Tab-separated table of C-alpha atoms and ligand atoms in Angstrom:
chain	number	residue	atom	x	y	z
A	648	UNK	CA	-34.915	104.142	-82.092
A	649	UNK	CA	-36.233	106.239	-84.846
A	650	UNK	CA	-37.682	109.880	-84.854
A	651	UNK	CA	-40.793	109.481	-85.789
A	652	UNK	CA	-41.783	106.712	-82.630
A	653	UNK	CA	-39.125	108.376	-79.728
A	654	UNK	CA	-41.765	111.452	-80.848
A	655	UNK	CA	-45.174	109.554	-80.609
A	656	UNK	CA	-44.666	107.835	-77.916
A	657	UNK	CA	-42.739	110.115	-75.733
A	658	UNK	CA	-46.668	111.771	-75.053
A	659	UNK	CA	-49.142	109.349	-75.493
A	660	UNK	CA	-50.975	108.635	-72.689
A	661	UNK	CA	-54.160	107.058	-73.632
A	662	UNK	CA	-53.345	103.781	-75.277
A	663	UNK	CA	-55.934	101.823	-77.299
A	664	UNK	CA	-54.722	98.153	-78.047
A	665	UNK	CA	-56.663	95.887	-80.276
A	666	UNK	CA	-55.953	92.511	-79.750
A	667	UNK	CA	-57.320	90.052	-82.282
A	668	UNK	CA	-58.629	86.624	-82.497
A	669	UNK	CA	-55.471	85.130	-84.484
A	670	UNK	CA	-53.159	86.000	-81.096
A	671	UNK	CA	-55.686	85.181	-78.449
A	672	UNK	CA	-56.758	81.797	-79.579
A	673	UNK	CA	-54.931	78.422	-81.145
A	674	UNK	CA	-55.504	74.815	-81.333
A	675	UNK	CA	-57.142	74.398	-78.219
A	676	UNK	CA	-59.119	77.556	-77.477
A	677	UNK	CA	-58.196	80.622	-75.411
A	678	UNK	CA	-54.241	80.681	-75.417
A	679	UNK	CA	-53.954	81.877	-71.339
A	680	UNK	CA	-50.579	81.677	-71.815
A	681	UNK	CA	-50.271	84.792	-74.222
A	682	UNK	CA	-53.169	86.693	-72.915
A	683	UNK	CA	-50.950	86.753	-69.697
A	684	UNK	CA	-48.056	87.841	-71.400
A	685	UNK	CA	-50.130	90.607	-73.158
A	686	UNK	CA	-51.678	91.028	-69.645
A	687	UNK	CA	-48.943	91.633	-67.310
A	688	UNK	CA	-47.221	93.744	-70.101
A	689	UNK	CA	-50.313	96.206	-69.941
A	690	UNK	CA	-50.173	96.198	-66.302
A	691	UNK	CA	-46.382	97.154	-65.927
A	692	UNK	CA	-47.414	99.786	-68.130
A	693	UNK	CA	-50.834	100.988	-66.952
A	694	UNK	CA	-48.462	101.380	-63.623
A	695	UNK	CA	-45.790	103.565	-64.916
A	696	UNK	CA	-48.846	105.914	-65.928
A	697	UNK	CA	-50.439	105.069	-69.302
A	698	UNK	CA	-54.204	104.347	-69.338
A	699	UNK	CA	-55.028	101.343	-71.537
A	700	UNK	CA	-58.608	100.524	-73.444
A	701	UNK	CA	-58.173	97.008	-74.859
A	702	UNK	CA	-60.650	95.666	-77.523
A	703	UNK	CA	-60.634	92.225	-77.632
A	704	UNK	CA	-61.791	89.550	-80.373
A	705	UNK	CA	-61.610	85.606	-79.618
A	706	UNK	CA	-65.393	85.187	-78.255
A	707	UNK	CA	-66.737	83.316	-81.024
A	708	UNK	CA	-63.454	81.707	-81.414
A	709	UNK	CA	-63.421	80.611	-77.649
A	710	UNK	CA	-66.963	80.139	-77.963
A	711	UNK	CA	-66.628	77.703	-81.431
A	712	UNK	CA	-63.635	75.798	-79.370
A	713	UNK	CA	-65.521	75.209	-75.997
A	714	UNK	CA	-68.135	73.291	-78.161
A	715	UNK	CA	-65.852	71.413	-80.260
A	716	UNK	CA	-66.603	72.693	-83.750
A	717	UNK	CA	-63.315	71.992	-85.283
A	718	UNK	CA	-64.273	74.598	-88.770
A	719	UNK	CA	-64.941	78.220	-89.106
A	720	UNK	CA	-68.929	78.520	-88.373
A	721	UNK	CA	-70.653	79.777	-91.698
A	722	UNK	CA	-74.084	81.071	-90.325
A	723	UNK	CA	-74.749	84.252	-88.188
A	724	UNK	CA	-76.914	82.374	-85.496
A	725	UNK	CA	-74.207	80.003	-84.814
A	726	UNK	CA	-71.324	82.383	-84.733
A	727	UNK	CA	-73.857	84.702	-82.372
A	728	UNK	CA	-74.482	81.603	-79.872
A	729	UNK	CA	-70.734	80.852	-80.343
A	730	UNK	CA	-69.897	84.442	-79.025
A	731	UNK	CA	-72.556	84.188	-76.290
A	732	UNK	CA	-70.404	80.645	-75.046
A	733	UNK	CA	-67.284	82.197	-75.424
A	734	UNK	CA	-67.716	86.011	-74.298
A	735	UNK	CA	-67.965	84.818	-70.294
A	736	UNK	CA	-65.017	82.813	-71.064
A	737	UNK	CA	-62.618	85.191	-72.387
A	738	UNK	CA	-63.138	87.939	-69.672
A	739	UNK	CA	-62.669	85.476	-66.733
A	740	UNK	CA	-59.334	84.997	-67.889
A	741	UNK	CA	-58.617	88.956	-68.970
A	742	UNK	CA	-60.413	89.164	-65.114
A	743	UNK	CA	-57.814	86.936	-64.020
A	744	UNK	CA	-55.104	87.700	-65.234
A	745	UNK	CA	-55.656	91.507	-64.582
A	746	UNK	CA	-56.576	90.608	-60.802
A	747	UNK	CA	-53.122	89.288	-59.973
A	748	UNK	CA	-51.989	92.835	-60.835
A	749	UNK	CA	-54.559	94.079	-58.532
A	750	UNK	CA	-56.187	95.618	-61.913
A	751	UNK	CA	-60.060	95.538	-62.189
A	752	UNK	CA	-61.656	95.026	-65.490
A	753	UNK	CA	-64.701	96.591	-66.980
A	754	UNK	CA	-66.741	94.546	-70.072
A	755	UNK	CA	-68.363	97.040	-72.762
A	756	UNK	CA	-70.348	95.673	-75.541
A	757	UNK	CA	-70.997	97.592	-78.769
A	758	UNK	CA	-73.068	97.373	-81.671
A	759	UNK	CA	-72.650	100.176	-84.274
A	760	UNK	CA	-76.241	101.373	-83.569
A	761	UNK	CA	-74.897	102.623	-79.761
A	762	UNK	CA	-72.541	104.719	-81.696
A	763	UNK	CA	-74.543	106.090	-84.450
A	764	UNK	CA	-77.044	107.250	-82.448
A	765	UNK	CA	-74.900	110.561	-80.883
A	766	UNK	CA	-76.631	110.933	-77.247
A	767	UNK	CA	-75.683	106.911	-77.035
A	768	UNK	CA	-72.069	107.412	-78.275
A	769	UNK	CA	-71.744	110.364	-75.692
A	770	UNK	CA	-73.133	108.148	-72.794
A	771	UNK	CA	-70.434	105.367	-73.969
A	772	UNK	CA	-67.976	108.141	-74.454
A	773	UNK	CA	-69.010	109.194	-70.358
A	774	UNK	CA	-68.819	105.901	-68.903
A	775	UNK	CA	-65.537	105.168	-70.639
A	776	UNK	CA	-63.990	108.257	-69.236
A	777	UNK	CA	-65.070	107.116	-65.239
A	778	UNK	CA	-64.111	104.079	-66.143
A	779	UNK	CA	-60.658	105.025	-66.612
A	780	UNK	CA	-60.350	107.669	-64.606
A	781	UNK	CA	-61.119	104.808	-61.899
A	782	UNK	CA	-58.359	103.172	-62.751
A	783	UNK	CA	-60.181	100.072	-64.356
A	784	UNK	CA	-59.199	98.458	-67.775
A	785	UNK	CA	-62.350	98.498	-69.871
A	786	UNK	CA	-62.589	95.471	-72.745
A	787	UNK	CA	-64.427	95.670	-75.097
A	788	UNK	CA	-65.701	94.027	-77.872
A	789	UNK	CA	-68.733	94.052	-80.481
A	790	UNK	CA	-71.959	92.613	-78.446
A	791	UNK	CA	-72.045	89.227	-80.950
A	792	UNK	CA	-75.324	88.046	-79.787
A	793	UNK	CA	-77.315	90.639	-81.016
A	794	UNK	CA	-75.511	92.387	-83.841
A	795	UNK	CA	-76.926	91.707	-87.252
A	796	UNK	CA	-75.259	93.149	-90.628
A	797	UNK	CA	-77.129	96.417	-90.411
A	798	UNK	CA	-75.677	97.023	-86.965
A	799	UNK	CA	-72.572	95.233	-87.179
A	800	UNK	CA	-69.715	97.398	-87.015
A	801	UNK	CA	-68.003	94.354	-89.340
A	802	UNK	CA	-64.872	93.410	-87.620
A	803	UNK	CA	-63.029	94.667	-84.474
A	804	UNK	CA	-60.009	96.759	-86.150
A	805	UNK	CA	-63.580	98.867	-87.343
A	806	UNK	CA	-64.856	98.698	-83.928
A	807	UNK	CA	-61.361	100.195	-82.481
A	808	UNK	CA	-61.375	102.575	-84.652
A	809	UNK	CA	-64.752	104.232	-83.505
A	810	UNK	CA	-63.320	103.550	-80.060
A	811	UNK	CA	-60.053	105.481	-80.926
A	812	UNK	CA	-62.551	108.618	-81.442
A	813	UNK	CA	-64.403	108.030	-78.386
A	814	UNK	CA	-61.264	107.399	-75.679
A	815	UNK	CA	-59.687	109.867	-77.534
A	816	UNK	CA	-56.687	107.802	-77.828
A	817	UNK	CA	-53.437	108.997	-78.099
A	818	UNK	CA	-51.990	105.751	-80.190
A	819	UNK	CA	-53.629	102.797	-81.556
A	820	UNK	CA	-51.997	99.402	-81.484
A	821	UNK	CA	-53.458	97.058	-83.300
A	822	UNK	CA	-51.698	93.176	-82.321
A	823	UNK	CA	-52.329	90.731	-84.856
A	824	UNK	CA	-50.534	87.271	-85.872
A	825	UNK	CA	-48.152	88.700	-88.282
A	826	UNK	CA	-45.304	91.058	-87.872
A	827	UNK	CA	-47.133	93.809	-89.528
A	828	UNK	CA	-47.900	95.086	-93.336
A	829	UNK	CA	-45.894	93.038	-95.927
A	830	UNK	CA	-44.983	94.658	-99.246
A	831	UNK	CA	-46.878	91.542	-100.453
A	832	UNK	CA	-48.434	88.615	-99.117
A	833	UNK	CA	-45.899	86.551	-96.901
A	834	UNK	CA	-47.119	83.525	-97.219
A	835	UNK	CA	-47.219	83.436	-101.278
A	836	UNK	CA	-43.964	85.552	-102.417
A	837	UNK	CA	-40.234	84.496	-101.541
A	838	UNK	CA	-39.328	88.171	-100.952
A	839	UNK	CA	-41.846	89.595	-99.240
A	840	UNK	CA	-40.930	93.036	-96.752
A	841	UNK	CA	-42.093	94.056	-93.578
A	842	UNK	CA	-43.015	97.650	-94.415
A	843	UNK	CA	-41.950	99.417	-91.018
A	844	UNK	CA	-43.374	103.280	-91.750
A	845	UNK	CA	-46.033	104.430	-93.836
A	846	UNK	CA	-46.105	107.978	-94.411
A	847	UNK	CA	-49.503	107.916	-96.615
A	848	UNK	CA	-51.762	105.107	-97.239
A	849	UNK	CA	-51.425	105.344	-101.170
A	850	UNK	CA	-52.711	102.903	-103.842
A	851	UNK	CA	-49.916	100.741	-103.108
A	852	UNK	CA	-50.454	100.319	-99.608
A	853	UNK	CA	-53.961	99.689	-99.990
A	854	UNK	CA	-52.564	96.405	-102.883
A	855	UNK	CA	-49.901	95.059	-100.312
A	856	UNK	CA	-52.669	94.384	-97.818
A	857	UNK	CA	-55.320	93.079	-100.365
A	858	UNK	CA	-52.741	90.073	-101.150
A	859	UNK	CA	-53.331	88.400	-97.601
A	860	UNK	CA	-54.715	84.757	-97.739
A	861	UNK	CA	-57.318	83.325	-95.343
A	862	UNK	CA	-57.314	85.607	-92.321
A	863	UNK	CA	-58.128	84.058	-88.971
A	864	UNK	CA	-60.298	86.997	-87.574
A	865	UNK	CA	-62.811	88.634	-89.589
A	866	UNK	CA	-61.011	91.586	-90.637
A	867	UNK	CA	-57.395	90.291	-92.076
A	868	UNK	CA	-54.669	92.898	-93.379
A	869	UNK	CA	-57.235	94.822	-95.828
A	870	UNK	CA	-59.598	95.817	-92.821
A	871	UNK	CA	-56.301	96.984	-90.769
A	872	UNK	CA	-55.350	99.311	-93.042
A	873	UNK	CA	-59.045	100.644	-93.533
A	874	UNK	CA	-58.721	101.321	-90.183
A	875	UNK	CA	-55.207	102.596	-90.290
A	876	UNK	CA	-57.008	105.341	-92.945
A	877	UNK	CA	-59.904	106.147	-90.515
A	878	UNK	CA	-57.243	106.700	-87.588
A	879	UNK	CA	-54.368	108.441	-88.933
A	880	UNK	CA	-57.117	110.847	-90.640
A	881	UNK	CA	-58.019	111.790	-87.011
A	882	UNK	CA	-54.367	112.479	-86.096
A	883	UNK	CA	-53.984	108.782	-84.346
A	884	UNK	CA	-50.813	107.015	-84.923
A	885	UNK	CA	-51.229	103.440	-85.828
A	886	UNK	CA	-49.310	100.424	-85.133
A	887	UNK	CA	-49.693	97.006	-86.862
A	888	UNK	CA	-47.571	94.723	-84.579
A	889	UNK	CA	-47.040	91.130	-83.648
A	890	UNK	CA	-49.189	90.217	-80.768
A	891	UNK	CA	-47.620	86.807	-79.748
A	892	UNK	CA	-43.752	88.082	-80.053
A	893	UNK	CA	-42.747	88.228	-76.133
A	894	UNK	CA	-42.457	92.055	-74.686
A	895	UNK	CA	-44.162	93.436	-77.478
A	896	UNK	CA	-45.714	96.335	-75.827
A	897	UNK	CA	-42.683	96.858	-74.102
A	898	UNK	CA	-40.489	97.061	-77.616
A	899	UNK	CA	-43.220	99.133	-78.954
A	900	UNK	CA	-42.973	101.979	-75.656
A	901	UNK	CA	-38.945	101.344	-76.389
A	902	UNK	CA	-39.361	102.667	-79.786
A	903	UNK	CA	-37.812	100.141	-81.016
A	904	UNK	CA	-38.672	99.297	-85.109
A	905	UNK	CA	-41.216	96.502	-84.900
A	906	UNK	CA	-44.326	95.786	-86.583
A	907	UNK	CA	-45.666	99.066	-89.577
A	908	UNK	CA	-46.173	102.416	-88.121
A	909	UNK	CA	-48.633	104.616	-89.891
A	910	UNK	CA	-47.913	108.202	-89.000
A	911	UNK	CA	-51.211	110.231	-88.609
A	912	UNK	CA	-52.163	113.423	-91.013
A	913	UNK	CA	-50.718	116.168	-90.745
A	914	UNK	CA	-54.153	117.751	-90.859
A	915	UNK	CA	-56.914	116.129	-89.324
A	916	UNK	CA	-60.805	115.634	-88.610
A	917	UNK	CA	-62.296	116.791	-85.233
A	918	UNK	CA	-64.058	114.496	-82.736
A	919	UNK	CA	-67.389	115.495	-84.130
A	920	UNK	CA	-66.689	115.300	-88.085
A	921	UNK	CA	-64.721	112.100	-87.480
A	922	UNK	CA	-67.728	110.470	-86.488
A	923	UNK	CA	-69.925	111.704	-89.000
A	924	UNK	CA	-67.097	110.790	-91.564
A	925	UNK	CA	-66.924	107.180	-89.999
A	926	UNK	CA	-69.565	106.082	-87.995
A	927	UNK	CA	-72.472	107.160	-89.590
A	928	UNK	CA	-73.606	105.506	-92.484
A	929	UNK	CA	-74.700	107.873	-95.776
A	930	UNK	CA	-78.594	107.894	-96.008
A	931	UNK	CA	-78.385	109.079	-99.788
A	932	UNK	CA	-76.204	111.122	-101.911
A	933	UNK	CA	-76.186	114.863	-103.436
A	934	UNK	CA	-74.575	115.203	-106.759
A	935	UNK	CA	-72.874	118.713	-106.820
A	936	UNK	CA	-71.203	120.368	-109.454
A	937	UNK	CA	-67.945	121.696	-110.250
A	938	UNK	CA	-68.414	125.166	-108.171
A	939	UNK	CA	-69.545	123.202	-105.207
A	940	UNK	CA	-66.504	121.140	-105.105
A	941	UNK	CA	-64.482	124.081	-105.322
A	942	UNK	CA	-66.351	125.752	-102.651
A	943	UNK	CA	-66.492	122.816	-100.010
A	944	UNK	CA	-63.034	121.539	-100.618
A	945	UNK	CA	-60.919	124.915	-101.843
A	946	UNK	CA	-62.530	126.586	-99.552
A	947	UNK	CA	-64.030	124.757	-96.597
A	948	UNK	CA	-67.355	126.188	-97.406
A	949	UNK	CA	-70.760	125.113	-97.022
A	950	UNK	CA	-72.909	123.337	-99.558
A	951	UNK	CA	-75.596	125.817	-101.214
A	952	UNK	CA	-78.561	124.774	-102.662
A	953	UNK	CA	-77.344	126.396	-105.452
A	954	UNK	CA	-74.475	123.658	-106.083
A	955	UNK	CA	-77.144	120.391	-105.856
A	956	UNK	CA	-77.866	118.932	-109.026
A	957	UNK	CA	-79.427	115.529	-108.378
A	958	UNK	CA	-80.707	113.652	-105.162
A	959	UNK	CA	-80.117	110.375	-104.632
A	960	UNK	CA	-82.035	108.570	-102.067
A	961	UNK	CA	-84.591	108.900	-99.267
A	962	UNK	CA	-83.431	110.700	-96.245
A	963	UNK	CA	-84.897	113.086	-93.636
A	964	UNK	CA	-83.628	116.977	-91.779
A	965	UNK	CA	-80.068	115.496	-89.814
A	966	UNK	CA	-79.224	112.303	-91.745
A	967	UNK	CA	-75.750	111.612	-92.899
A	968	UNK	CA	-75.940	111.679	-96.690
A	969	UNK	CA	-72.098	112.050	-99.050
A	970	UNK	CA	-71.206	114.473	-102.003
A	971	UNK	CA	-70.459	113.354	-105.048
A	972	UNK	CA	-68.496	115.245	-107.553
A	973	UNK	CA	-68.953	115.259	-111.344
A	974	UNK	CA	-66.587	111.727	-111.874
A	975	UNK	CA	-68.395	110.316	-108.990
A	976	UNK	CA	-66.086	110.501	-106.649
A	977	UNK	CA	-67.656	111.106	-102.659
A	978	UNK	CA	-65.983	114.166	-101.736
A	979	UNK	CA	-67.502	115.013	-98.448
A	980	UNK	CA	-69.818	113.234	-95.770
A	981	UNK	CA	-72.316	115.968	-93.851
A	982	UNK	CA	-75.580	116.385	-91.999
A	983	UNK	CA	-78.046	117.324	-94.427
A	984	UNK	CA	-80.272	120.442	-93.000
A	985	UNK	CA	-83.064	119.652	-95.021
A	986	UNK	CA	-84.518	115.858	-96.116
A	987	UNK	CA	-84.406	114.531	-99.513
A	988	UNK	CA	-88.011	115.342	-100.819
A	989	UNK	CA	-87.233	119.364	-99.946
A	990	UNK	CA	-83.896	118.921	-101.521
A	991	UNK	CA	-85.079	117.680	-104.659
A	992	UNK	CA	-87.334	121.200	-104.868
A	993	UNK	CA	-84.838	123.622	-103.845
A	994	UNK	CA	-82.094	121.902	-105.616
A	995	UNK	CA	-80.189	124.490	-108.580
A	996	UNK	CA	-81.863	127.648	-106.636
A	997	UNK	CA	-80.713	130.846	-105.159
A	998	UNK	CA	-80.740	130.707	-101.406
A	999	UNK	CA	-83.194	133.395	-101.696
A	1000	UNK	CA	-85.422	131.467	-103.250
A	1001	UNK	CA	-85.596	128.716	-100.169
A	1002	UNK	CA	-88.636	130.337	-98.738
A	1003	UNK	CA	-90.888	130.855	-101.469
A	1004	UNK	CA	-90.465	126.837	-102.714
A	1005	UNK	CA	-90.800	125.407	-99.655
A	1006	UNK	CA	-92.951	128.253	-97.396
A	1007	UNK	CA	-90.625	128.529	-94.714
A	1008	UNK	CA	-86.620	128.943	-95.001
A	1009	UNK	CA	-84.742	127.134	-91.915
A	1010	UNK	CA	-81.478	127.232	-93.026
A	1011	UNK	CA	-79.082	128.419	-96.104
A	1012	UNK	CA	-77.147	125.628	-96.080
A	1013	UNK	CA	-78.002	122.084	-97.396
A	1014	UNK	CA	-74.808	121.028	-95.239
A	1015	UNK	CA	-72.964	123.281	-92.990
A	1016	UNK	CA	-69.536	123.496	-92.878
A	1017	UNK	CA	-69.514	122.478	-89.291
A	1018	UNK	CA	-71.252	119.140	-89.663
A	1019	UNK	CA	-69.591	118.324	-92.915
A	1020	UNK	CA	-66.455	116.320	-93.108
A	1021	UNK	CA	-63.957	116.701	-95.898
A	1022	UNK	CA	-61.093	114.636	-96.736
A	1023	UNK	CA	-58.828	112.808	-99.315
A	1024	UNK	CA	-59.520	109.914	-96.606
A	1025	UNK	CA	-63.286	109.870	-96.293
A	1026	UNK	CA	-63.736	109.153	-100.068
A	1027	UNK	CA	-61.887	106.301	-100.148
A	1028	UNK	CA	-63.784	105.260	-97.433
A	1029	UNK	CA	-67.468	105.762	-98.629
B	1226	LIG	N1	-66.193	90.106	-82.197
B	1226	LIG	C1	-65.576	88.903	-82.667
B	1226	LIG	C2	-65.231	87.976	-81.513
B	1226	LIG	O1	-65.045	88.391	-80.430
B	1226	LIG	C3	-64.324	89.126	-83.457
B	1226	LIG	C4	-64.401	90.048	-84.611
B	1226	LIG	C5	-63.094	90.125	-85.392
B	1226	LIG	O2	-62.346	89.132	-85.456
B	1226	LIG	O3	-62.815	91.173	-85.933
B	1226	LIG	O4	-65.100	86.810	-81.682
């Protein structure tokens, strides 16, 4: 057993496990055999006293199977009525295969726009936290039917990471049909390596899980490591692991070295800048120069009028909108305190000068510090 997991998971309590399409479904539809494996390993677990949130893929999949299409489905409609078909299907078997366990189970369907909008993310963030405190395993998974690009959170190891924020997870394992992150793709190379601990998602990394062919989800290796970067930069461990290798949760609560571990950072975003960071989606951008950048990430300050040279976009008082630095780089994500077309007047001046532009003078800050999040991690992932 190594250090690094006898320490993680020696406290976690609140387990989120992402289980995706590729390990729930195979030639003929649903595989019921390893969703009860995966089953009945959460439930000897849930009873030794973790509390699990599982987000599950495989409704369109299940969905595409019950109605014999034998090929991926290319347009939106048809994957949408695909989910509707399969959706039903795939939590009477998570129902039934919890309820020999005497577990109940809970559906919760998502589109990003419940989560961008904060009152709905807190309600989701409420009923999520009776949900478990009832005992119940909530599943969850992006509402299919309805969720169109703008709203689409994309693929599921996105999804679990806004989830991962709002159960306030304590480890995220994300189960997947390969072992975990190859040094290169292990289909192609002879010598490929399972990577077993990643310290920091460098440029590297991010290459190793580019090289995957032909995922069978939407997301593939590239969109787990996103994730991993969103997660870890909220303090999460991560797990990439094999989701059809028997006893996999159990190895995983053994410590044991399976799958790729990301560690999380060592300092991290809070609940609140996290999603602002990740689940909103920038409205425009502020160019800023040199002292700005100095200010806001030297020294966590606040962005000044005084630092704004250009304004890109159309955005209004409380919309998410990123900082740019001089080589383009986004180099913070915030609430903007006033909306684009004030911006673009008080932009270059002396806070002292707010009031006599515009007639009145809310605020000093363009973005406060408090609803501004700042990170190596969010500008790779603007
Ligand atoms: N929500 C999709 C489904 O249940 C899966 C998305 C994904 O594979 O990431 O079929």
């Amino acid at each position: 057993m190594s250090k690094e997991r006898e320490k993680i998971f020696k406290d976690a309590r609140r387990i989120l496990v992402k289980i995706g399409s590729g390990v729930l479904t195979g030639n003929n539809g649903l595989d019921r055999e390893i969703i009860e494996n995966l089953v009945d390993e959460i439930a000897d677990l849930t009873k030794q006293g973790y509390q699990f949130v599982v987000v599950s893929s495989g409704a369109i999949a299940s969905g595409r199977h019950r109605m014999g299409f034998k090929d991926k489905l290319q347009s939106l409609p048809e994957k949408q009525a695909a989910a509707a078909v399969g959706q039903g299907r795939l939590m009477r078997v998570y129902s039934n295969a919890f309820g020999k366990h005497d577990l109940v189970v809970a559906q919760i369907l998502l589109t990003m726009s419940d989560l961008t909008d904060r009152t709905r993310f807190l309600n989701t963030r409420n009923t999520l936290s009776v949900l478990m405190e009832w005992g119940v395993i909530p599943i969850i998974n992006e509402n299919d039917t309805v969720a169109v690009e703008e709203i689409q959170f994309g693929d599921n190891d996105n999804l679990a990471a806004m989830m991962a924020n709002i159960m306030e997870a304590n480890i995220l394992i994300n189960l997947t049909n390969t072992e975990g992150l190859y040094d290169r793709n292990p289909k192609g190379a002879k010598k490929s390596r399972l990577i077993p601990l990643v310290t920091d998602i460098t440029d590297k990394i991010e290459k190793a899980a580019s090289s995957e062919a032909d995922p069978v989800g939407m997301g593939g290796m590239k969109s787990k490591v996103i994730a991993a970067r969103k997660v870890t930069a909220f303090g999460i461990p991560y797990i990439i692991a094999a989701g059809k290798r028997k006893g996999i949760l159990h190895d995983i609560f053994d410590g044991k070295n399976v799958g790729t571990l990301f560690l999380p950072m060592a300092e991290h975003l809070t609940s609140k800048k996290y999603w602002i960071a990740f689940t909103l989606r920038s409205r425009g951008k502020l160019y800023i120069d040199d002292g700005a950048v100095n200010a806001i990430v030297g020294q966590g300050r606040s962005l000044l009028p005084s630092g704004v040279l250009e304004v890109d976009g159309d955005f209004n008082v409380g919309d998410p909108v990123s900082c740019v630095d001089s080589n383009g780089v986004v180099i913070a994500k915030g609430l903007a305190n006033y909306g684009s077309q004030d911006i673009e007047k008080i932009k270059g001046l002396k806070t002292s000068k707010i009031k006599q532009v515009l007639g009145s003078h809310p605020y000093d800050e363009i973005i406060h510090r408090d609803n501004m999040a700042v990170s190596k991690r969010v500008q790779r992932s603007n």
